[in-house]
Short mmCIF file of C-alpha atoms and ligand atoms in Angstrom, two decimals:
data_model
loop_
_atom_site.label_atom_id
_atom_site.label_comp_id
_atom_site.label_asym_id
_atom_site.label_seq_id
_atom_site.Cartn_x
_atom_site.Cartn_y
_atom_site.Cartn_z
CA UNK D 1 108.46 114.25 99.46
CA UNK D 2 104.75 113.42 99.34
CA UNK D 3 104.34 110.30 101.45
CA UNK D 4 101.27 108.08 101.50
CA UNK D 5 100.77 106.47 104.91
CA UNK D 6 98.38 103.53 105.23
CA UNK D 7 97.18 102.80 108.77
CA UNK D 8 97.90 106.49 109.45
CA UNK D 9 96.10 106.83 112.78
CA UNK D 10 97.69 103.69 114.26
CA UNK D 11 100.37 103.48 116.96
CA UNK D 12 103.57 103.32 114.89
CA UNK D 13 102.26 105.32 111.90
CA UNK D 14 101.18 108.30 114.03
CA UNK D 15 104.68 108.59 115.53
CA UNK D 16 106.19 108.20 112.06
CA UNK D 17 104.01 111.00 110.66
CA UNK D 18 105.34 113.33 113.37
CA UNK D 19 108.94 112.53 112.43
CA UNK D 20 108.21 112.85 108.70
CA UNK D 21 106.45 116.20 109.09
CA UNK D 22 109.32 117.45 111.26
CA UNK D 23 111.58 116.55 108.32
CA UNK D 24 109.40 118.58 105.92
CA UNK D 25 107.59 115.74 104.20
CA UNK D 26 103.90 116.10 103.27
CA UNK D 27 101.51 113.36 104.33
CA UNK D 28 98.48 111.76 102.72
CA UNK D 29 96.95 109.38 105.26
CA UNK D 30 94.55 106.45 104.87
CA UNK D 31 92.91 104.46 107.67
CA UNK D 32 89.62 102.62 108.13
CA UNK D 33 89.78 103.36 111.89
CA UNK D 34 89.27 99.66 112.71
CA UNK D 35 91.92 99.88 115.45
CA UNK D 36 92.48 103.60 116.00
CA UNK D 37 90.71 106.86 116.54
CA UNK D 38 90.27 109.97 114.41
CA UNK D 39 91.39 112.09 117.44
CA UNK D 40 94.95 110.99 116.63
CA UNK D 41 94.97 113.50 113.76
CA UNK D 42 94.40 116.43 116.18
CA UNK D 43 97.11 115.12 118.49
CA UNK D 44 99.61 114.89 115.62
CA UNK D 45 98.72 118.45 114.65
CA UNK D 46 99.22 119.65 118.24
CA UNK D 47 102.80 118.35 118.08
CA UNK D 48 103.81 119.38 114.57
CA UNK D 49 101.39 122.28 113.83
CA UNK D 50 100.87 120.68 110.43
CA UNK D 51 97.82 119.03 108.88
CA UNK D 52 97.65 115.83 106.89
CA UNK D 53 95.33 114.99 103.99
CA UNK D 54 93.31 112.18 105.56
CA UNK D 55 90.89 109.71 103.98
CA UNK D 56 88.85 107.20 105.97
CA UNK D 57 89.07 104.28 103.56
CA UNK D 58 89.63 100.55 103.81
CA UNK D 59 92.67 99.74 101.66
CA UNK D 60 90.79 96.73 100.26
CA UNK D 61 88.31 99.12 98.64
CA UNK D 62 89.93 99.50 95.22
CA UNK D 63 87.51 102.11 93.83
CA UNK D 64 87.63 104.48 96.81
CA UNK D 65 91.39 104.09 97.20
CA UNK D 66 92.05 104.84 93.54
CA UNK D 67 89.62 107.75 93.59
CA UNK D 68 91.28 109.30 96.64
CA UNK D 69 94.82 108.89 95.35
CA UNK D 70 94.47 109.65 91.65
CA UNK D 71 94.94 113.40 92.10
CA UNK D 72 97.96 113.14 94.40
CA UNK D 73 101.53 112.87 93.24
CA UNK D 74 102.88 110.26 95.66
CA UNK D 75 106.64 109.75 95.93
CA UNK D 76 106.56 106.85 98.37
CA UNK D 77 104.06 104.79 100.35
CA UNK D 78 104.75 103.57 103.88
CA UNK D 79 102.39 100.66 104.42
CA UNK D 80 101.43 100.16 108.06
CA UNK D 81 97.76 99.16 107.67
CA UNK D 82 97.04 95.69 108.96
CA UNK D 83 95.55 93.63 111.75
CA UNK D 84 98.20 92.72 114.32
CA UNK D 85 96.78 90.77 117.27
CA UNK D 86 98.58 87.42 117.34
CA UNK D 87 95.96 85.57 119.43
CA UNK D 88 93.02 86.97 117.46
CA UNK D 89 94.68 85.86 114.22
CA UNK D 90 94.53 82.24 115.43
CA UNK D 91 90.76 82.43 115.99
CA UNK D 92 90.04 84.61 112.91
CA UNK D 93 92.55 83.47 110.26
CA UNK D 94 90.39 84.36 107.25
CA UNK D 95 89.92 87.93 108.49
CA UNK D 96 93.67 88.29 108.90
CA UNK D 97 94.55 86.83 105.51
CA UNK D 98 91.83 88.92 103.85
CA UNK D 99 92.71 92.18 105.56
CA UNK D 100 96.49 91.96 105.42
CA UNK D 101 97.06 90.12 102.13
CA UNK D 102 94.14 91.43 100.06
CA UNK D 103 94.73 94.89 101.51
CA UNK D 104 98.34 94.82 100.33
CA UNK D 105 97.44 93.42 96.89
CA UNK D 106 94.84 96.14 96.34
CA UNK D 107 97.25 98.80 97.51
CA UNK D 108 99.99 97.56 95.16
CA UNK D 109 97.56 97.56 92.24
CA UNK D 110 96.51 101.17 92.91
CA UNK D 111 100.10 102.33 93.50
CA UNK D 112 101.12 100.81 90.18
CA UNK D 113 98.26 102.54 88.40
CA UNK D 114 99.06 105.95 89.84
CA UNK D 115 102.76 105.51 89.01
CA UNK D 116 104.18 105.14 92.52
CA UNK D 117 106.75 102.32 92.67
CA UNK D 118 108.29 103.10 96.02
CA UNK D 119 107.15 101.27 99.14
CA UNK D 120 108.28 100.77 102.73
CA UNK D 121 106.59 97.85 104.49
CA UNK D 122 106.02 97.18 108.21
CA UNK D 123 107.19 93.64 108.72
CA UNK D 124 108.08 91.92 111.95
CA UNK D 125 110.72 89.86 113.71
CA UNK D 126 107.98 87.24 113.88
CA UNK D 127 109.05 86.09 110.36
CA UNK D 128 112.19 84.56 111.90
CA UNK D 129 110.00 82.10 113.84
CA UNK D 130 112.27 80.35 116.31
CA UNK D 131 115.47 82.06 115.11
CA UNK D 132 118.36 79.90 113.93
CA UNK D 133 120.84 82.24 115.64
CA UNK D 134 120.98 85.20 118.04
CA UNK D 135 121.52 88.13 117.62
CA UNK D 136 119.34 87.99 114.53
CA UNK D 137 120.74 89.45 111.32
CA UNK D 138 118.68 89.92 108.15
CA UNK D 139 120.40 86.78 106.76
CA UNK D 140 118.88 84.60 109.45
CA UNK D 141 116.58 82.16 107.60
CA UNK D 142 112.89 82.87 107.91
CA UNK D 143 111.21 80.30 110.13
CA UNK D 144 107.93 78.55 110.68
CA UNK D 145 105.46 81.14 111.97
CA UNK D 146 103.33 80.08 114.90
CA UNK D 147 100.19 82.05 113.94
CA UNK D 148 98.31 83.42 110.90
CA UNK D 149 99.38 87.01 111.66
CA UNK D 150 103.02 85.97 111.29
CA UNK D 151 102.26 84.13 108.06
CA UNK D 152 100.66 87.27 106.59
CA UNK D 153 103.94 89.16 107.15
CA UNK D 154 105.91 86.22 105.73
CA UNK D 155 103.70 86.06 102.63
CA UNK D 156 103.54 89.82 102.06
CA UNK D 157 107.35 89.99 102.12
CA UNK D 158 107.40 87.34 99.36
CA UNK D 159 104.73 89.20 97.34
CA UNK D 160 106.83 92.36 97.52
CA UNK D 161 110.07 90.58 96.55
CA UNK D 162 108.32 88.91 93.59
CA UNK D 163 106.80 92.24 92.50
CA UNK D 164 110.19 93.93 92.47
CA UNK D 165 111.77 90.92 90.72
CA UNK D 166 109.24 91.17 87.91
CA UNK D 167 109.41 94.95 87.48
CA UNK D 168 112.72 96.47 88.42
CA UNK D 169 111.40 100.03 88.69
CA UNK D 170 109.97 99.13 92.11
CA UNK D 171 112.03 100.11 95.17
CA UNK D 172 110.95 98.27 98.28
CA UNK D 173 112.24 98.48 101.83
CA UNK D 174 111.07 95.79 104.25
CA UNK D 175 111.49 96.82 107.89
CA UNK D 176 111.36 94.02 110.44
CA UNK D 177 110.40 95.59 113.74
CA UNK D 178 111.37 93.99 117.02
CA UNK D 179 109.23 94.96 120.07
CA UNK D 180 107.97 98.55 119.80
CA UNK D 181 106.93 100.12 123.12
CA UNK D 182 107.03 103.62 124.62
CA UNK D 183 105.05 106.61 123.46
CA UNK D 184 105.57 110.15 122.24
CA UNK D 185 107.25 112.11 125.08
CA UNK D 186 104.45 114.73 124.83
CA UNK D 187 101.98 112.10 126.08
CA UNK D 188 99.73 112.90 123.11
CA UNK D 189 100.36 109.71 121.12
CA UNK D 190 100.72 106.13 122.30
CA UNK D 191 99.31 102.64 122.13
CA UNK D 192 95.70 102.02 123.11
CA UNK D 193 94.97 98.30 122.80
CA UNK D 194 91.38 97.07 122.60
CA UNK D 195 90.36 94.70 125.41
CA UNK D 196 92.90 92.67 127.38
CA UNK D 197 96.40 93.57 126.16
CA UNK D 198 98.32 90.77 124.50
CA UNK D 199 101.68 92.53 124.79
CA UNK D 200 103.82 93.04 127.85
CA UNK D 201 104.11 96.84 128.17
CA UNK D 202 100.42 97.73 127.69
CA UNK D 203 99.60 95.05 130.29
CA UNK D 204 102.11 96.53 132.74
CA UNK D 205 100.71 100.05 132.32
CA UNK D 206 97.18 98.72 132.92
CA UNK D 207 98.36 97.06 136.13
CA UNK D 208 100.10 100.30 137.09
CA UNK D 209 96.88 102.31 136.75
CA UNK D 210 94.85 99.74 138.66
CA UNK D 211 92.81 98.50 135.70
CA UNK D 212 94.29 95.00 136.16
CA UNK D 213 95.25 93.38 139.44
CA UNK D 214 98.57 91.79 138.48
CA UNK D 215 100.77 90.80 135.58
CA UNK D 216 101.09 87.15 134.62
CA UNK D 217 104.69 86.36 133.69
CA UNK D 218 104.63 83.58 131.12
CA UNK D 219 107.31 81.20 132.36
CA UNK D 220 110.52 81.54 134.38
CA UNK D 221 112.20 78.36 133.19
CA UNK D 222 113.63 79.61 129.89
CA UNK D 223 117.35 79.42 129.24
CA UNK D 224 117.86 83.17 129.91
CA UNK D 225 119.65 85.12 132.67
CA UNK D 226 116.60 85.05 134.99
CA UNK D 227 114.45 82.39 133.29
CA UNK D 228 111.93 84.82 131.75
CA UNK D 229 111.63 85.61 128.02
CA UNK D 230 114.11 88.05 126.50
CA UNK D 231 113.10 90.57 123.80
CA UNK D 232 114.51 93.58 121.97
CA UNK D 233 112.26 96.44 123.11
CA UNK D 234 112.54 99.55 120.94
CA UNK D 235 111.12 103.02 121.60
CA UNK D 236 108.43 103.83 119.06
CA UNK D 237 110.04 107.22 118.34
CA UNK D 238 113.32 105.50 117.42
CA UNK D 239 111.35 103.13 115.22
CA UNK D 240 109.55 106.07 113.58
CA UNK D 241 112.90 107.71 112.81
CA UNK D 242 114.02 104.51 111.10
CA UNK D 243 111.29 105.09 108.50
CA UNK D 244 112.54 108.60 107.75
CA UNK D 245 116.01 107.14 107.16
CA UNK D 246 114.57 104.35 105.00
CA UNK D 247 113.42 107.01 102.54
CA UNK D 248 117.09 107.54 101.67
CA UNK D 249 117.37 103.92 100.55
CA UNK D 250 114.28 104.43 98.40
CA UNK D 251 115.81 107.59 96.88
CA UNK D 252 119.00 105.65 96.16
CA UNK D 253 116.95 103.18 94.07
CA UNK D 254 117.61 100.24 96.37
CA UNK D 255 115.61 97.50 94.60
CA UNK D 256 114.61 95.34 97.57
CA UNK D 257 116.31 95.88 100.92
CA UNK D 258 115.47 94.31 104.27
CA UNK D 259 116.43 95.86 107.61
CA UNK D 260 116.01 94.79 111.23
CA UNK D 261 114.87 97.69 113.39
CA UNK D 262 115.83 96.81 116.93
CA UNK D 263 118.27 98.09 119.55
CA UNK D 264 120.53 95.04 119.70
CA UNK D 265 119.85 94.64 123.44
CA UNK D 266 117.75 91.88 124.99
CA UNK D 267 115.80 92.49 128.20
CA UNK D 268 113.86 89.89 130.17
CA UNK D 269 110.30 90.28 131.42
CA UNK D 270 111.65 90.79 134.95
CA UNK D 271 114.14 93.41 133.68
CA UNK D 272 111.21 95.35 132.19
CA UNK D 273 109.09 95.05 135.35
CA UNK D 274 111.93 96.20 137.60
CA UNK D 275 112.94 99.08 135.32
CA UNK D 276 109.31 100.24 135.11
CA UNK D 277 109.03 100.11 138.92
CA UNK D 278 112.26 102.05 139.41
CA UNK D 279 111.61 104.76 136.82
CA UNK D 280 107.97 105.38 137.73
CA UNK D 281 108.06 104.50 141.43
CA UNK D 282 105.07 102.17 141.03
CA UNK D 283 104.99 98.57 142.25
CA UNK D 284 103.88 96.01 139.63
CA UNK D 285 102.45 92.91 141.33
CA UNK D 286 103.12 89.81 139.26
CA UNK D 287 102.66 86.06 139.31
CA UNK D 288 104.77 83.51 137.46
CA UNK D 289 102.56 81.26 135.38
CA UNK D 290 102.95 78.70 132.57
CA UNK D 291 104.76 79.49 129.35
CA UNK D 292 102.57 81.04 126.62
CA UNK D 293 102.25 78.66 123.64
CA UNK D 294 104.28 79.86 120.67
CA UNK D 295 106.68 82.02 122.73
CA UNK D 296 110.42 81.67 122.26
CA UNK D 297 113.10 82.17 124.92
CA UNK D 298 115.16 84.92 123.31
CA UNK D 299 114.78 87.30 120.40
CA UNK D 300 116.97 90.29 119.73
CA UNK D 301 118.39 91.95 116.67
CA UNK D 302 121.78 92.72 115.29
CA UNK D 303 120.90 96.12 113.82
CA UNK D 304 124.31 96.61 112.12
CA UNK D 305 122.90 96.74 108.58
CA UNK D 306 120.52 99.60 109.43
CA UNK D 307 123.39 101.39 111.17
CA UNK D 308 125.70 101.01 108.16
CA UNK D 309 123.30 101.67 105.28
CA UNK D 310 120.53 103.80 106.79
CA UNK D 311 122.83 105.56 109.27
CA UNK D 312 120.18 104.79 111.88
CA UNK D 313 120.46 103.46 115.36
CA UNK D 314 118.14 103.46 118.36
CA UNK D 315 118.89 106.12 120.97
CA UNK D 316 116.26 105.77 123.69
CA UNK D 317 116.90 103.50 126.70
CA UNK D 318 114.62 101.01 128.41
CA UNK D 319 114.19 103.64 131.15
CA UNK D 320 112.92 106.14 128.52
CA UNK D 321 110.51 103.53 127.15
CA UNK D 322 109.10 102.75 130.62
CA UNK D 323 108.76 106.46 131.49
CA UNK D 324 107.05 107.41 128.22
CA UNK D 325 104.70 104.40 128.22
CA UNK D 326 103.50 105.34 131.69
CA UNK D 327 103.34 109.07 130.89
CA UNK D 328 100.93 108.27 128.04
CA UNK D 329 98.83 105.76 129.99
CA UNK D 330 98.53 108.02 133.03
CA UNK D 331 97.16 110.82 130.82
CA UNK D 332 94.38 108.52 129.54
CA UNK D 333 92.62 108.36 132.88
P1 NAD L 401 97.87 99.63 114.90
O1 NAD L 401 96.74 98.67 114.96
O2 NAD L 401 97.96 100.68 115.95
O3 NAD L 401 97.88 100.37 113.47
C1 NAD L 401 97.40 99.75 112.29
C2 NAD L 401 96.39 100.71 111.66
O4 NAD L 401 95.92 100.13 110.43
C3 NAD L 401 95.16 100.94 112.54
O5 NAD L 401 94.97 102.33 112.68
C4 NAD L 401 94.01 100.29 111.77
O6 NAD L 401 92.79 100.99 111.95
C5 NAD L 401 94.51 100.37 110.34
N1 NAD L 401 93.98 99.34 109.44
C6 NAD L 401 93.93 98.00 109.65
N2 NAD L 401 93.40 97.39 108.56
C7 NAD L 401 93.12 98.36 107.65
C8 NAD L 401 92.54 98.37 106.37
N3 NAD L 401 92.13 97.25 105.77
N4 NAD L 401 92.40 99.55 105.73
C9 NAD L 401 92.78 100.71 106.31
N5 NAD L 401 93.33 100.77 107.53
C10 NAD L 401 93.49 99.61 108.20
O7 NAD L 401 99.21 98.78 114.84
P2 NAD L 401 100.74 99.23 114.96
O8 NAD L 401 101.29 98.61 116.20
O9 NAD L 401 100.88 100.67 114.73
O10 NAD L 401 101.35 98.41 113.74
C11 NAD L 401 101.55 98.99 112.47
C12 NAD L 401 102.12 97.94 111.55
O11 NAD L 401 103.34 97.45 112.10
C13 NAD L 401 101.21 96.73 111.38
O12 NAD L 401 101.31 96.29 110.04
C14 NAD L 401 101.80 95.71 112.32
O13 NAD L 401 101.53 94.40 111.90
C15 NAD L 401 103.29 96.04 112.21
N6 NAD L 401 104.06 95.58 113.37
C16 NAD L 401 103.68 95.96 114.62
C17 NAD L 401 104.39 95.48 115.73
C18 NAD L 401 103.96 95.87 117.15
O14 NAD L 401 104.38 95.17 118.08
N7 NAD L 401 103.19 96.93 117.35
C19 NAD L 401 105.51 94.65 115.56
C20 NAD L 401 105.88 94.31 114.26
C21 NAD L 401 105.14 94.79 113.18
N1 UFG L 402 104.71 88.44 128.47
C1 UFG L 402 104.35 88.12 129.76
N2 UFG L 402 103.12 88.50 130.19
C2 UFG L 402 102.24 89.19 129.40
C3 UFG L 402 102.64 89.51 128.09
C4 UFG L 402 103.88 89.12 127.65
O1 UFG L 402 105.10 87.49 130.51
O2 UFG L 402 101.12 89.50 129.86
C5 UFG L 402 106.07 88.06 128.01
C6 UFG L 402 106.07 87.12 126.82
O3 UFG L 402 106.00 85.79 127.25
C7 UFG L 402 107.40 87.49 126.15
C8 UFG L 402 107.55 88.99 126.44
O4 UFG L 402 106.71 89.24 127.56
O5 UFG L 402 108.46 86.81 126.77
C9 UFG L 402 107.12 89.87 125.28
O6 UFG L 402 105.81 89.50 124.87
P1 UFG L 402 104.94 90.43 123.90
O7 UFG L 402 103.60 89.78 123.74
O8 UFG L 402 104.97 91.84 124.37
O9 UFG L 402 105.78 90.40 122.54
P2 UFG L 402 106.18 89.19 121.60
O10 UFG L 402 107.68 89.18 121.52
O11 UFG L 402 105.52 87.93 121.98
O12 UFG L 402 105.56 89.63 120.18
C10 UFG L 402 105.58 91.00 119.73
C11 UFG L 402 104.36 91.23 118.85
C12 UFG L 402 104.47 90.43 117.59
C13 UFG L 402 105.77 90.72 116.91
C14 UFG L 402 106.93 90.47 117.84
C15 UFG L 402 108.24 90.85 117.22
O13 UFG L 402 103.17 90.89 119.54
O14 UFG L 402 103.42 90.77 116.73
O15 UFG L 402 106.76 91.25 119.03
O16 UFG L 402 108.17 92.11 116.69
F1 UFG L 402 105.90 89.93 115.84
#
């Protein structure tokens, strides 16, 4: 299939392109490079020995987007492009709503005009807010989001559902990711956050390489096995493979389908620190500090629907994730 990838040079998209190319799909990529680098294209090519048709375009730019895509026959779009920093979204809400919502609206308009009605969307477990039950199934009611980033995912999901409701020839798969970490085992692709990392694993790898002195663990008084927050960490390569499988749902004319992409296992912050230390033989100094506002105690998926319908399940372990995250970070020095 010819697959359009928005946000193509980003963390999750780059890994997904590798998996798609290895399954003989052809890629047209779009990115404005606001949070990624053009070098990613060379690194993808080093792994797959295949090129992608790449356009440096902001998806909010209707004219340039339409112009770039009008001569391609696109079978499906996987829409990754978006701003994703939770904290930044609180201080820059208008930028987040503009980029994520207007970007998606412009993309949908262009896709409709070029006759592509198949879309896979990168959503997030953040839409569950403080989840009503654990493990989280897709039926768990959506919650109150604690930041504008989360609301953009919440709203985009609704826009997509309404679009498909109005015009039944759309097929839309919404993938709710849990906590993607890890990196490509080659060490050529991974996550490179700007500034001080917001997320746990990039912070740990920066402590491991000496860029930061110690990790601050946000609270050890949660109702979890060791008091620290529990999350469903998923290897980015497993996540990428979930997108390849989601194409089958699109081909089967699914209407709208929502899937959790997680492992079904919850690990605490201390579990992650200790596994990282054991696998990589590097001590991670840490200090317990106050809870981070907006954090919840526990969040992990029940991925049974993806297993049953997509025939997908995560295969990499937490040890693999810690090894590959460090392998990538250590090659950046
Ligand atoms: P990323 O920042 O690495 O990738 C996003 C890419 O989109 C970047 O390359 C950026 O330059 C590009 N982009 C942003 N706005 C754009 C625009 N207007 N036009 C064109 N390109 C634009 O992030 P990621 O971690 O790979 O996340 C990919 C998607 O998955 C995002 O939508 C994110 O919200 C979602 N998601 C990520 C996580 C996570 O923890 N990483 C969890 C749940 C959902
Ligand atoms: N944590 C620390 N110290 C840090 C960073 C994180 O103790 O320096 C803790 C957090 O308190 C939490 C756990 O590590 O208990 C994971 O935190 P992350 O920031 O890595 O991930 P979150 O679960 O808070 O959120 C992430 C993304 C969201 C996404 C969500 C679900 O940032 O965008 O996963 O997919 F919505």
